[in-house]
Amino acid sequence: MTLSHTALVVGATGLSGGYLGRLLKSEGWQVVSLSRGVETLAFSDRHIAVDLSDRAAALAALGAVSDVTHVFFCTWSRQANEPENVRVNQAMVQNLFDGLAASPLQHAGLVTGLKHYLGSFDDYAAVKPYTPFLESQPRLPGLNFYYSQEDVLFAEAAKRGFTWAVHRPHTMIGLAVGNAMNMAMTLATYASICRETGRPFTFPGSVEQYHAVADVTDARILARQILWAATTPKAANTPFNITNGDVFRWTWLWAQIADYFGLPVGDYPGHPMPLEQQLADAPAIWAGIVQKHGLVDLPVGKLATWWHTDADLGRQIECFTDMTNSRRLGFADYQQTPQSFFDVFDEMRAQRLIPA
């Protein structure tokens, strides 16, 4: 890859954006990062600090950028309800493209997720989905900000002549401190608290999730698919599911995670035990663990998002995906799911985020 390719990574401090930015830089791309705050990122050649929901600020900040050939939208803004999710997140994508009016865009990639098949937060699983989720499935009725983001993407691509790809990961696995949706870091924090306090390491979710077939998405494989789709002509203008390429059941993966941390598996009670309720006292406990083990001094909320893992593991439906479009067009990457978790745990230990 030559320096004639300049990527704008929107949401560069997040899980998907951070892994993508590092991959692009390793492949020789010029990388422009964008987030709401001022950041110094090792992979970034230039950083733009702007809130894309502020149209005037977005147009001003992006108006100075005229060399972006590829843009990757890897963020979203959670609002109080789905009408507000649609309004804000659709506007962010529109403001982005309007701000890049002077750039010679060749490709735009949009990262969404499985709420494309499951429905919005307001209507989640109101229509029972069938599995595996197919990229060819029609949209569900009702508001969904993923659909609104796609509509802006499709309209801009048709108007300006660049190619597009939509990437739909399942639960993301990777390391990004402060990321709002990160199961691996949440489970590592939970396990560390259990080991320190003697609490049982018990699966906190639903019976359905405990026994069902599931899959997840390693942030590294998502980044590779995004790069592949952006540089493979036959992949143009295609939606892609993206997961590791294997499936698992929590009945046995939970035991492997327990073994990694040297913990016995707690007896599953047959009903959800939400982490947000179990760990209401986690802030004080974690502060003690940090002091005792000489860890990086971060509040527990920077490492764990109990609510998101509760929502993921508490689903009363089976969720896994089909990757026909990737396989048909030549993307055959694979990542073993247990190793995805263990790699994050290893990195957290190496960075002194959790005890060794």
Coordinates of C-alpha atoms in Angstrom, one line a residue, residues 26-331:
S26 CA 1.2 -1.2 9.5
E27 CA 0.2 -1.5 5.9
G28 CA 1.7 1.8 5.0
W29 CA -1.4 4.0 4.9
Q30 CA -1.6 7.6 5.9
V31 CA -4.1 7.7 8.8
V32 CA -6.2 10.6 10.0
S33 CA -7.9 9.9 13.3
L34 CA -11.1 11.5 14.5
S35 CA -12.7 11.4 17.9
R36 CA -14.4 13.9 20.2
G37 CA -11.4 14.6 22.3
V38 CA -7.8 15.6 21.7
E39 CA -5.7 12.5 21.4
T40 CA -2.2 11.4 20.7
L41 CA -2.4 8.0 18.9
A42 CA 0.7 6.1 17.8
F43 CA -0.9 5.1 14.5
S44 CA -2.2 8.6 13.6
D45 CA -0.5 11.0 11.3
R46 CA -3.1 13.7 12.0
H47 CA -5.9 13.9 14.6
I48 CA -9.2 15.8 14.3
A49 CA -11.0 16.5 17.6
V50 CA -14.6 17.2 16.8
D51 CA -18.1 16.1 17.8
L52 CA -19.8 15.0 14.5
S53 CA -23.2 15.7 15.9
D54 CA -22.3 19.4 16.0
R55 CA -22.8 20.2 12.3
A56 CA -21.1 23.5 12.3
A57 CA -18.1 22.2 14.1
A58 CA -17.9 19.1 11.9
L59 CA -18.0 21.1 8.7
A60 CA -15.4 23.5 10.0
A61 CA -13.0 20.7 11.2
L62 CA -13.4 18.5 8.1
G63 CA -13.3 21.4 5.7
A64 CA -9.6 21.6 6.2
V65 CA -9.2 18.0 5.0
S66 CA -9.0 17.5 1.3
D67 CA -6.9 14.3 0.8
V68 CA -9.1 11.5 2.3
T69 CA -9.5 8.6 -0.1
H70 CA -11.1 6.1 2.3
V71 CA -13.3 6.8 5.3
F72 CA -14.2 4.3 8.0
F73 CA -17.1 5.1 10.4
C74 CA -16.5 3.1 13.6
T75 CA -18.5 4.9 16.2
W76 CA -22.0 5.7 17.4
S77 CA -23.7 7.9 20.0
R78 CA -26.2 6.3 22.4
Q79 CA -29.3 8.4 23.1
A80 CA -32.4 8.0 25.3
N81 CA -34.6 6.3 22.7
E82 CA -34.5 5.1 19.2
P83 CA -36.0 8.2 17.6
E84 CA -33.1 10.1 19.1
N85 CA -30.6 7.4 18.1
V86 CA -31.8 7.8 14.5
R87 CA -31.7 11.6 14.6
V88 CA -28.2 11.9 16.1
N89 CA -26.4 9.0 14.4
Q90 CA -27.9 9.7 11.0
A91 CA -26.8 13.3 11.3
M92 CA -23.3 12.3 12.3
V93 CA -22.8 10.3 9.1
Q94 CA -24.4 13.0 7.0
N95 CA -22.2 15.7 8.6
L96 CA -19.1 13.5 8.0
F97 CA -19.8 13.2 4.2
D98 CA -20.8 16.8 3.9
G99 CA -17.6 17.8 5.6
L100 CA -15.5 15.7 3.2
A101 CA -17.0 17.3 0.1
A102 CA -13.5 18.4 -1.1
S103 CA -11.9 14.9 -0.5
P104 CA -11.5 12.5 -3.4
L105 CA -13.3 9.6 -1.7
Q106 CA -12.9 6.2 -3.2
H107 CA -14.5 4.0 -0.5
A108 CA -16.5 4.3 2.7
G109 CA -16.8 1.6 5.3
L110 CA -19.6 1.6 8.0
V111 CA -19.4 -0.6 11.1
T112 CA -22.8 -1.4 12.5
G113 CA -23.7 -4.8 14.2
L114 CA -26.3 -7.5 14.8
K115 CA -29.1 -5.1 15.8
H116 CA -29.6 -5.0 12.1
Y117 CA -31.2 -8.4 12.5
L118 CA -32.4 -8.2 16.2
G119 CA -33.9 -4.7 16.2
S120 CA -33.1 -1.5 18.0
F121 CA -32.7 -1.1 21.7
D122 CA -36.4 -0.1 21.9
D123 CA -37.7 -3.1 19.9
Y124 CA -34.9 -5.6 20.7
A125 CA -35.9 -9.1 19.5
A126 CA -39.5 -8.1 19.2
V127 CA -39.5 -10.2 16.0
K128 CA -38.0 -13.6 16.8
P129 CA -35.0 -13.9 14.5
Y130 CA -33.9 -17.1 12.8
T131 CA -30.4 -18.2 12.8
P132 CA -27.9 -18.0 11.4
F133 CA -28.4 -14.3 10.5
L134 CA -28.1 -13.9 6.7
E135 CA -26.7 -10.8 5.0
S136 CA -29.6 -11.1 2.6
Q137 CA -32.3 -10.8 5.3
P138 CA -34.7 -7.9 4.8
R139 CA -34.8 -5.1 7.3
L140 CA -37.1 -5.3 10.3
P141 CA -40.1 -3.0 10.7
G142 CA -39.6 0.0 12.9
L143 CA -36.9 2.6 13.5
N144 CA -33.3 1.5 13.6
F145 CA -30.4 3.9 13.5
Y146 CA -28.3 1.3 11.6
Y147 CA -30.7 1.5 8.7
S148 CA -30.6 5.3 8.8
Q149 CA -26.8 5.3 8.7
E150 CA -26.9 2.9 5.8
D151 CA -29.3 5.1 3.9
V152 CA -27.0 8.1 4.1
L153 CA -24.1 5.9 3.1
F154 CA -25.9 4.5 0.0
A155 CA -27.1 7.9 -1.1
E156 CA -23.7 9.5 -0.8
A157 CA -22.0 6.7 -2.6
A158 CA -24.5 6.8 -5.5
K159 CA -24.1 10.6 -5.7
R160 CA -20.4 10.8 -5.5
G161 CA -19.3 7.5 -7.1
F162 CA -17.3 5.9 -4.3
T163 CA -17.7 2.2 -3.2
W164 CA -19.1 1.2 0.1
A165 CA -19.1 -1.7 2.6
V166 CA -21.2 -2.3 5.7
H167 CA -19.6 -4.5 8.4
R168 CA -21.8 -6.2 10.9
P169 CA -19.8 -7.7 13.8
H170 CA -21.3 -9.6 16.7
T171 CA -20.0 -9.1 20.3
M172 CA -16.6 -7.4 19.9
I173 CA -13.5 -8.9 21.6
G174 CA -10.4 -6.7 22.0
L175 CA -8.7 -4.3 24.3
A176 CA -9.7 -0.6 24.5
V177 CA -9.7 1.1 27.9
G178 CA -12.9 3.1 28.4
N179 CA -14.8 1.3 25.5
A180 CA -18.5 1.0 26.3
M181 CA -19.0 -2.4 24.9
N182 CA -16.2 -4.8 25.7
M183 CA -17.1 -8.3 27.0
A184 CA -13.5 -9.7 27.3
M185 CA -12.3 -6.9 29.5
T186 CA -15.5 -7.0 31.6
L187 CA -15.2 -10.8 32.2
A188 CA -11.5 -10.4 33.0
T189 CA -12.4 -7.7 35.6
Y190 CA -15.2 -9.9 37.0
A191 CA -12.9 -12.9 37.3
S192 CA -10.2 -10.9 39.0
I193 CA -12.7 -9.7 41.6
C194 CA -14.0 -13.2 42.1
R195 CA -10.4 -14.5 42.6
E196 CA -9.6 -11.6 45.1
T197 CA -12.9 -11.9 47.1
G198 CA -13.6 -15.7 46.9
R199 CA -16.9 -15.1 45.1
P200 CA -18.1 -17.8 42.8
F201 CA -17.3 -17.2 39.1
T202 CA -20.8 -18.0 37.8
F203 CA -22.3 -17.4 34.4
P204 CA -24.5 -14.4 34.9
G205 CA -26.8 -14.7 31.9
S206 CA -29.9 -16.5 30.6
V207 CA -30.5 -20.2 30.2
E208 CA -30.9 -19.7 26.5
Q209 CA -27.5 -18.0 26.2
Y210 CA -25.8 -20.6 28.4
H211 CA -26.8 -23.5 26.2
A212 CA -27.2 -21.9 22.8
V213 CA -24.7 -21.8 19.9
A214 CA -23.0 -18.4 19.8
D215 CA -20.2 -16.5 18.1
V216 CA -18.2 -13.4 18.6
T217 CA -16.0 -11.0 16.7
D218 CA -12.3 -10.4 17.4
A219 CA -11.5 -6.8 16.7
R220 CA -8.5 -7.9 14.7
I221 CA -10.5 -10.0 12.2
L222 CA -13.0 -7.1 11.8
A223 CA -10.1 -4.7 11.0
R224 CA -8.7 -7.2 8.4
Q225 CA -12.1 -7.5 6.8
I226 CA -12.6 -3.7 6.6
L227 CA -9.2 -3.4 4.9
W228 CA -9.9 -6.3 2.5
A229 CA -13.3 -4.9 1.5
A230 CA -11.7 -1.5 0.9
T231 CA -9.1 -2.8 -1.4
T232 CA -10.9 -5.7 -3.2
P233 CA -12.9 -4.5 -6.2
K234 CA -15.2 -7.5 -6.3
A235 CA -16.2 -6.8 -2.7
A236 CA -17.5 -3.4 -3.6
N237 CA -21.0 -2.3 -2.4
T238 CA -21.7 -5.3 -0.2
P239 CA -22.9 -5.9 3.4
F240 CA -20.7 -8.3 5.4
N241 CA -21.4 -10.1 8.6
I242 CA -18.1 -10.6 10.4
T243 CA -17.3 -13.1 13.2
N244 CA -14.4 -15.3 14.1
G245 CA -15.6 -18.1 11.9
D246 CA -16.2 -20.6 14.6
V247 CA -19.1 -21.2 17.1
F248 CA -19.2 -22.1 20.8
R249 CA -21.4 -22.6 23.7
W250 CA -20.9 -20.8 27.0
T251 CA -21.4 -24.1 28.9
W252 CA -17.8 -25.0 27.9
L253 CA -16.2 -21.6 27.1
W254 CA -17.1 -20.3 30.6
A255 CA -15.1 -23.2 32.1
Q256 CA -12.1 -22.4 30.0
I257 CA -12.2 -18.8 31.1
A258 CA -12.4 -19.9 34.7
D259 CA -9.4 -22.2 34.2
Y260 CA -7.4 -19.3 32.8
F261 CA -7.9 -17.4 36.0
G262 CA -7.4 -20.4 38.2
L263 CA -11.1 -20.3 39.4
P264 CA -13.6 -23.1 39.9
V265 CA -16.8 -22.7 37.9
G266 CA -19.7 -21.5 40.0
D267 CA -22.8 -23.5 39.9
Y268 CA -25.2 -22.0 37.3
P269 CA -28.5 -21.3 39.1
G270 CA -30.6 -21.6 35.9
H271 CA -31.6 -17.9 35.7
P272 CA -29.8 -14.6 35.1
M273 CA -27.8 -13.0 37.9
P274 CA -26.9 -9.6 36.4
L275 CA -23.4 -8.4 37.0
E276 CA -24.6 -4.9 37.5
Q277 CA -26.5 -6.1 40.6
Q278 CA -23.8 -8.5 41.8
L279 CA -21.0 -5.9 41.5
A280 CA -22.6 -2.8 42.8
D281 CA -19.7 -2.7 45.3
A282 CA -17.1 -3.2 42.6
P283 CA -15.7 0.4 42.6
A284 CA -14.4 0.1 46.2
I285 CA -13.2 -3.5 45.7
W286 CA -11.4 -2.6 42.6
A287 CA -9.6 0.4 44.2
G288 CA -8.3 -2.1 46.8
I289 CA -7.2 -4.5 44.1
V290 CA -5.4 -1.8 42.2
Q291 CA -3.5 -0.7 45.4
K292 CA -2.7 -4.2 46.5
H293 CA -1.3 -5.4 43.1
G294 CA 0.2 -2.1 41.9
L295 CA -2.0 -1.9 38.9
V296 CA -2.6 1.1 36.6
D297 CA -4.9 3.4 38.6
L298 CA -8.1 3.2 36.7
P299 CA -11.7 3.1 38.1
V300 CA -13.4 -0.2 37.4
G301 CA -15.8 1.6 35.0
K302 CA -13.0 2.2 32.6
L303 CA -12.4 -1.6 32.3
A304 CA -15.8 -3.2 32.7
T305 CA -19.2 -2.4 31.4
W306 CA -21.5 -4.6 33.4
W307 CA -24.7 -3.4 31.7
H308 CA -23.5 -4.3 28.2
T309 CA -22.3 -7.8 29.1
D310 CA -25.6 -8.4 31.1
A311 CA -27.5 -7.4 28.0
D312 CA -25.5 -9.7 25.7
L313 CA -25.5 -12.7 28.0
G314 CA -29.1 -12.1 29.1
R315 CA -30.6 -12.5 25.7
Q316 CA -33.3 -15.2 25.5
I317 CA -32.6 -16.1 21.9
E318 CA -29.9 -17.8 20.0
C319 CA -27.5 -15.4 18.0
F320 CA -25.0 -16.4 15.5
T321 CA -24.2 -15.4 11.9
D322 CA -23.6 -16.6 8.4
M323 CA -20.6 -15.2 6.5
T324 CA -21.6 -16.1 2.9
N325 CA -20.6 -12.8 1.3
S326 CA -17.1 -13.0 2.7
R327 CA -16.5 -16.6 1.8
R328 CA -18.0 -16.1 -1.7
L329 CA -15.8 -13.1 -2.4
G330 CA -12.6 -14.4 -1.0
F331 CA -12.3 -13.3 2.6

